[in-house]
Amino acid sequence: MTTQKITKAVIPVAGLGTRFLPATKALPKEMLCIVDKPCIQFIVEEAVESGIKEIVLITSNMKRAVEDHFDNSYQLKKELEKSGKLAEIEALEKIEKMAKFIFVRQHEPLGDGHAILCAKEIVKDEPFVVLFGDDIYDSNPPAIKQLIEAYESLNAPVIGLQEVPKEDTYKYGIVSGEVQEGALDNLFLLNGLVEKPKVEDAPSNMSIVGKYVITPALLHTLINTRKEEKKELRLADAMANFLKEDRLYGRVLKGLRFDTGDKLGFLKATIHFAKKHPVLKDQAVNLF
Ligand code: UTP
């Protein structure tokens, strides 16, 4: 099956990050560092390693530091040059040249779905991926690549899933679906999606994670979902509408997931990546 190649990623980072206050009062949560790398850089690297060439970051007036992180750091590089710190300059340039970056402002935090729609003139009628700024995976292949692979074989939108303990289902968007036999593992054709159900009502223990392949048809549904009288527009609402009429797949992602928008998840990610850090790993192993 020939599908349109995915080259664009939309990364909404304009949320308020209320779960991480007071740290996120003046600092974007996406700029919180796992050892020495901001969370957002993990997400961008995941996209680039999966073949993405253009990154559309949906930001806000509180997220300027995210824009600066991927911009040319001219003054800093001039100073580093004076002191001969060439390796540092190279590291900065690597970040700036990783992809083509486009920044779009979401003027009000009207929901993740609204943030995605801020990129609609850029993605036009192409399929694209969406990665939320919080969900960091340590996986090979990269998490979003596992979804792109599924999209390429199915020519339909695919969302990332994770199995969670049944007693935790009330915290997440939970899907139901039929397992698909075939070349791809961990694949489900979805037939239901409920946000934060009561544990006894949860249709399964598969929760949605912040990774998606969006097709033009699903974007169209999101645009129409916008017309409903609602304060926040959520991608999950559009997906719940879409699966009633069209094929929406979910794939349980392989790898270790860290929800870095949550304090405990962030701490777990810090310990995990410190133990893998090229310079710190030996000392970190004894610390934790
Ligand atoms: P979250 O549900 O994690 O919300 O958004 P949040 O505001 O960032 O964090 P908490 O829950 O208050 O702590 C999922 C993704 O959608 C983005 C967020 O930045 C995050 O990447 N988002 C959310 C927007 O870009 N705009 C919005 O209006 C809402």
Coordinates of C-alpha atoms and ligand atoms in Angstrom, one line a residue:
M1 CA 0.0 0.0 0.0
T2 CA 1.4 3.4 -0.9
T3 CA 0.9 6.1 1.7
Q4 CA 1.9 9.7 1.7
K5 CA 5.2 10.0 3.5
I6 CA 5.2 11.7 6.9
T7 CA 7.8 14.5 7.2
K8 CA 6.1 16.9 9.7
A9 CA 5.6 16.7 13.4
V10 CA 3.4 19.0 15.5
I11 CA 4.5 19.4 19.1
P12 CA 2.0 21.4 21.2
V13 CA 3.8 22.9 24.2
A14 CA 1.4 25.7 25.1
G15 CA -0.2 24.0 28.0
L16 CA 0.0 25.5 31.5
G17 CA 1.8 22.7 33.2
T18 CA -0.2 23.0 36.4
R19 CA 0.8 19.6 37.7
F20 CA 4.4 20.8 38.1
L21 CA 3.8 24.1 39.9
P22 CA 5.5 26.0 41.4
A23 CA 8.4 25.0 39.0
T24 CA 6.4 25.9 36.0
K25 CA 5.3 29.4 37.2
A26 CA 7.9 31.1 35.1
L27 CA 9.7 28.2 33.4
P28 CA 8.1 26.0 30.7
K29 CA 7.8 22.5 31.9
E30 CA 9.2 21.3 28.6
M31 CA 12.5 23.1 29.6
L32 CA 12.9 21.1 32.8
C33 CA 16.0 19.1 32.4
I34 CA 16.6 15.4 32.6
V35 CA 20.2 15.6 33.9
D36 CA 21.4 18.1 31.3
K37 CA 18.9 17.9 28.4
P38 CA 15.5 19.6 28.4
C39 CA 12.5 17.3 28.1
I40 CA 11.6 18.9 24.8
Q41 CA 14.9 18.0 23.2
F42 CA 14.2 14.3 23.9
I43 CA 10.9 14.7 22.1
V44 CA 12.4 16.5 19.1
E45 CA 15.2 13.9 18.9
E46 CA 12.7 11.1 18.9
A47 CA 10.9 12.7 15.9
V48 CA 14.1 13.4 14.0
E49 CA 15.3 9.8 14.5
S50 CA 12.0 8.7 13.1
G51 CA 12.5 10.5 9.8
I52 CA 10.8 13.8 10.6
K53 CA 12.2 16.9 8.7
E54 CA 10.0 19.7 9.9
I55 CA 9.0 20.4 13.5
V56 CA 6.1 22.7 14.2
L57 CA 6.2 23.8 17.9
I58 CA 2.9 25.3 19.2
T59 CA 4.1 27.7 21.8
S60 CA 2.7 30.7 23.8
N61 CA 4.1 33.8 25.4
M62 CA 5.1 31.8 28.5
K63 CA 7.2 29.4 26.3
R64 CA 9.8 31.6 24.8
A65 CA 12.6 29.6 26.2
V66 CA 11.5 26.6 24.1
E67 CA 11.8 28.7 20.9
D68 CA 15.2 30.0 22.0
H69 CA 16.5 26.5 22.7
F70 CA 16.2 25.6 19.0
D71 CA 17.2 29.0 17.6
N72 CA 20.7 30.1 16.6
S73 CA 22.5 31.0 19.9
Y74 CA 24.7 33.6 18.2
Q75 CA 26.1 35.5 21.3
L76 CA 26.7 32.3 23.3
K77 CA 28.6 30.7 20.4
K78 CA 30.7 33.9 19.9
E79 CA 31.8 33.7 23.6
L80 CA 32.5 30.0 23.4
E81 CA 34.6 30.6 20.3
K82 CA 36.8 33.2 22.2
S83 CA 37.6 30.5 24.8
G84 CA 38.2 27.8 22.2
K85 CA 35.2 25.6 23.3
L86 CA 34.7 24.0 20.0
A87 CA 33.0 20.8 21.2
E88 CA 30.4 23.0 23.0
I89 CA 29.7 25.0 19.8
E90 CA 29.3 21.8 17.9
A91 CA 26.8 20.5 20.4
L92 CA 24.7 23.7 20.2
E93 CA 24.8 23.7 16.4
K94 CA 23.6 20.1 16.3
I95 CA 20.5 21.1 18.2
E96 CA 19.8 24.1 15.9
K97 CA 20.3 22.1 12.7
M98 CA 18.4 19.0 13.8
A99 CA 15.3 19.9 11.7
K100 CA 13.5 22.8 10.2
F101 CA 11.7 24.5 13.1
I102 CA 8.5 26.5 12.8
F103 CA 7.0 28.2 15.8
V104 CA 3.3 29.0 16.0
R105 CA 1.7 30.8 18.9
Q106 CA -1.5 29.5 20.6
H107 CA -2.8 32.7 22.0
E108 CA -5.0 31.1 24.7
P109 CA -4.7 27.6 26.2
L110 CA -7.9 26.3 24.7
G111 CA -6.9 22.6 24.7
D112 CA -4.5 20.2 23.0
G113 CA -6.9 19.9 20.0
H114 CA -7.0 23.6 19.6
A115 CA -3.2 23.8 19.8
I116 CA -2.9 21.2 16.9
L117 CA -5.3 23.2 14.8
C118 CA -2.9 26.2 15.1
A119 CA -0.7 24.2 12.6
K120 CA -3.4 23.4 10.1
E121 CA -2.1 25.9 7.5
I122 CA 1.3 24.3 7.7
V123 CA 0.3 20.6 7.5
K124 CA -2.3 21.3 4.9
D125 CA -3.6 18.0 3.6
E126 CA -0.6 15.9 4.6
P127 CA -0.6 13.2 7.3
F128 CA 1.6 14.2 10.3
V129 CA 2.6 13.1 13.7
V130 CA 1.8 14.8 17.0
L131 CA 3.9 14.4 20.1
F132 CA 3.0 15.9 23.4
G133 CA 5.9 17.5 25.3
D134 CA 5.7 15.2 28.3
D135 CA 5.9 11.6 27.1
I136 CA 9.5 10.5 26.9
Y137 CA 10.3 7.0 25.8
D138 CA 13.5 5.0 26.0
S139 CA 12.9 2.7 23.1
N140 CA 14.4 1.2 20.0
P141 CA 12.8 1.9 17.5
P142 CA 11.7 5.3 18.7
A143 CA 8.1 5.3 19.9
I144 CA 6.7 7.6 17.2
K145 CA 8.5 5.4 14.5
Q146 CA 6.5 2.4 15.7
L147 CA 3.3 4.4 14.9
I148 CA 4.6 5.7 11.6
E149 CA 5.4 2.1 10.6
A150 CA 1.8 1.1 11.5
Y151 CA 0.4 4.1 9.5
E152 CA 2.4 3.1 6.5
S153 CA 1.0 -0.4 6.5
L154 CA -2.6 0.6 7.3
N155 CA -3.1 4.0 5.7
A156 CA -5.2 5.1 8.7
P157 CA -4.5 7.2 11.9
V158 CA -2.8 5.4 14.7
I159 CA -2.4 6.3 18.4
G160 CA 0.1 5.2 20.9
L161 CA -1.1 3.0 23.8
Q162 CA 0.3 1.8 27.0
E163 CA -0.9 -1.0 29.3
V164 CA -1.6 0.3 32.8
P165 CA -2.7 -1.4 36.0
K166 CA -6.5 -1.8 36.0
E167 CA -6.7 0.2 39.3
D168 CA -5.1 3.2 37.6
T169 CA -7.4 3.4 34.6
Y170 CA -9.4 6.2 36.2
K171 CA -6.4 8.5 35.6
Y172 CA -6.2 8.1 31.8
G173 CA -8.0 8.1 28.4
I174 CA -8.8 4.4 28.0
V175 CA -9.6 2.6 24.7
S176 CA -11.2 -0.6 23.7
G177 CA -10.5 -2.5 20.5
E178 CA -10.0 -5.7 18.6
V179 CA -6.5 -7.2 18.3
Q180 CA -5.3 -7.3 14.7
E181 CA -3.4 -10.4 13.6
G182 CA -0.7 -9.8 10.9
A183 CA 2.8 -8.5 10.3
L184 CA 2.5 -5.8 13.0
D185 CA 2.4 -6.7 16.6
N186 CA 0.5 -5.0 19.5
L187 CA -2.0 -3.5 17.0
F188 CA -5.8 -2.9 17.8
L189 CA -8.7 -1.6 15.7
L190 CA -10.3 0.7 18.2
N191 CA -14.1 0.8 18.8
G192 CA -14.3 2.9 22.0
L193 CA -12.5 5.7 23.9
V194 CA -13.5 7.0 27.3
E195 CA -11.7 9.7 29.3
K196 CA -10.9 8.8 32.9
P197 CA -13.5 6.1 33.5
K198 CA -14.4 4.7 36.9
V199 CA -12.2 1.7 37.4
E200 CA -15.2 -0.7 37.2
D201 CA -16.4 0.9 33.9
A202 CA -13.0 0.9 32.2
P203 CA -13.3 -1.1 28.9
S204 CA -9.7 -2.3 29.0
N205 CA -6.4 -1.4 30.6
M206 CA -5.0 0.3 27.5
S207 CA -4.4 4.0 28.0
I208 CA -3.6 6.6 25.4
V209 CA -0.2 8.2 25.5
G210 CA 0.9 11.5 23.9
K211 CA 1.9 10.1 20.4
Y212 CA -0.3 10.1 17.4
V213 CA -0.3 9.8 13.6
I214 CA -3.0 12.2 12.3
T215 CA -4.4 11.8 8.8
P216 CA -6.2 14.5 6.8
A217 CA -9.5 12.7 7.6
L218 CA -8.9 12.8 11.4
L219 CA -7.8 16.5 11.1
H220 CA -11.1 17.2 9.4
T221 CA -13.0 15.6 12.3
L222 CA -11.0 17.7 14.7
I223 CA -11.9 20.8 12.8
N224 CA -15.6 19.8 13.0
T225 CA -15.4 18.9 16.7
R226 CA -14.3 22.5 17.2
K227 CA -17.8 23.7 16.4
E228 CA -19.2 22.1 19.6
E229 CA -19.8 24.5 22.4
K230 CA -16.9 23.5 24.7
K231 CA -14.4 25.4 26.6
E232 CA -11.4 23.2 25.7
L233 CA -11.0 21.3 22.4
R234 CA -9.4 17.9 23.1
L235 CA -7.9 15.6 20.5
A236 CA -9.4 12.7 22.4
D237 CA -12.9 14.1 21.7
A238 CA -12.2 14.2 18.0
M239 CA -10.8 10.6 18.1
A240 CA -13.9 9.4 20.0
N241 CA -16.0 10.8 17.2
F242 CA -13.8 9.6 14.4
L243 CA -13.7 5.9 15.4
K244 CA -17.5 5.7 15.1
E245 CA -17.2 6.3 11.4
D246 CA -13.8 5.4 10.2
R247 CA -10.8 3.1 11.1
L248 CA -8.7 4.3 14.0
Y249 CA -5.9 2.0 15.2
G250 CA -3.9 1.9 18.4
R251 CA -0.5 0.3 18.9
V252 CA 0.9 -0.6 22.3
L253 CA 4.3 1.0 22.2
K254 CA 7.4 -1.0 23.1
G255 CA 9.9 0.7 25.4
L256 CA 10.0 2.4 28.8
R257 CA 7.7 5.4 29.1
F258 CA 8.1 8.4 31.5
D259 CA 5.4 10.9 32.0
T260 CA 7.7 13.9 32.7
G261 CA 4.7 16.3 33.2
D262 CA 4.1 14.5 36.5
K263 CA 6.6 15.0 39.4
L264 CA 7.1 11.3 40.1
G265 CA 7.4 10.5 36.4
F266 CA 10.0 13.2 36.1
L267 CA 12.0 11.9 39.0
K268 CA 12.0 8.3 37.6
A269 CA 13.2 9.7 34.2
T270 CA 16.0 11.6 35.9
I271 CA 17.2 8.5 37.7
H272 CA 16.9 6.3 34.6
F273 CA 18.8 8.7 32.2
A274 CA 21.4 9.6 34.8
K275 CA 22.3 5.9 34.9
K276 CA 22.8 6.0 31.1
H277 CA 24.6 9.4 31.0
P278 CA 28.0 9.1 29.3
V279 CA 29.8 11.1 32.0
L280 CA 27.7 10.5 35.1
K281 CA 26.6 6.9 34.8
D282 CA 29.2 5.3 37.1
Q283 CA 28.6 7.8 39.9
A284 CA 24.8 7.7 39.4
V285 CA 24.6 4.0 39.8
N286 CA 25.9 4.3 43.3
L287 CA 23.6 7.2 44.1
F288 CA 20.4 5.5 43.3
Ligands
UTP1 P1 -1.5 18.4 29.2 O1 -2.7 17.6 29.4 O2 -0.2 17.7 29.7 O3 -1.7 19.8 29.9 O4 -1.4 18.7 27.7 P2 -0.6 20.8 30.4 O5 -1.3 22.1 30.6 O6 0.6 20.9 29.6 O7 -0.1 20.2 31.8 P3 -0.9 20.1 33.2 O8 -1.8 18.9 33.0 O9 -1.7 21.4 33.5 O10 0.1 19.8 34.2 C1 -1.0 17.8 26.7 C2 -0.1 18.5 25.7 O11 -0.8 19.5 25.0 C3 -0.2 20.8 25.2 C4 0.6 20.7 26.4 O12 1.7 21.6 26.4 C5 1.1 19.2 26.3 O13 2.2 19.0 25.4 N1 -1.3 21.8 25.3 C6 -2.3 21.6 26.2 C7 -1.3 23.0 24.5 O14 -0.3 23.2 23.7 N2 -2.3 23.9 24.6 C8 -3.3 23.7 25.4 O15 -4.2 24.6 25.5 C9 -3.3 22.6 26.2

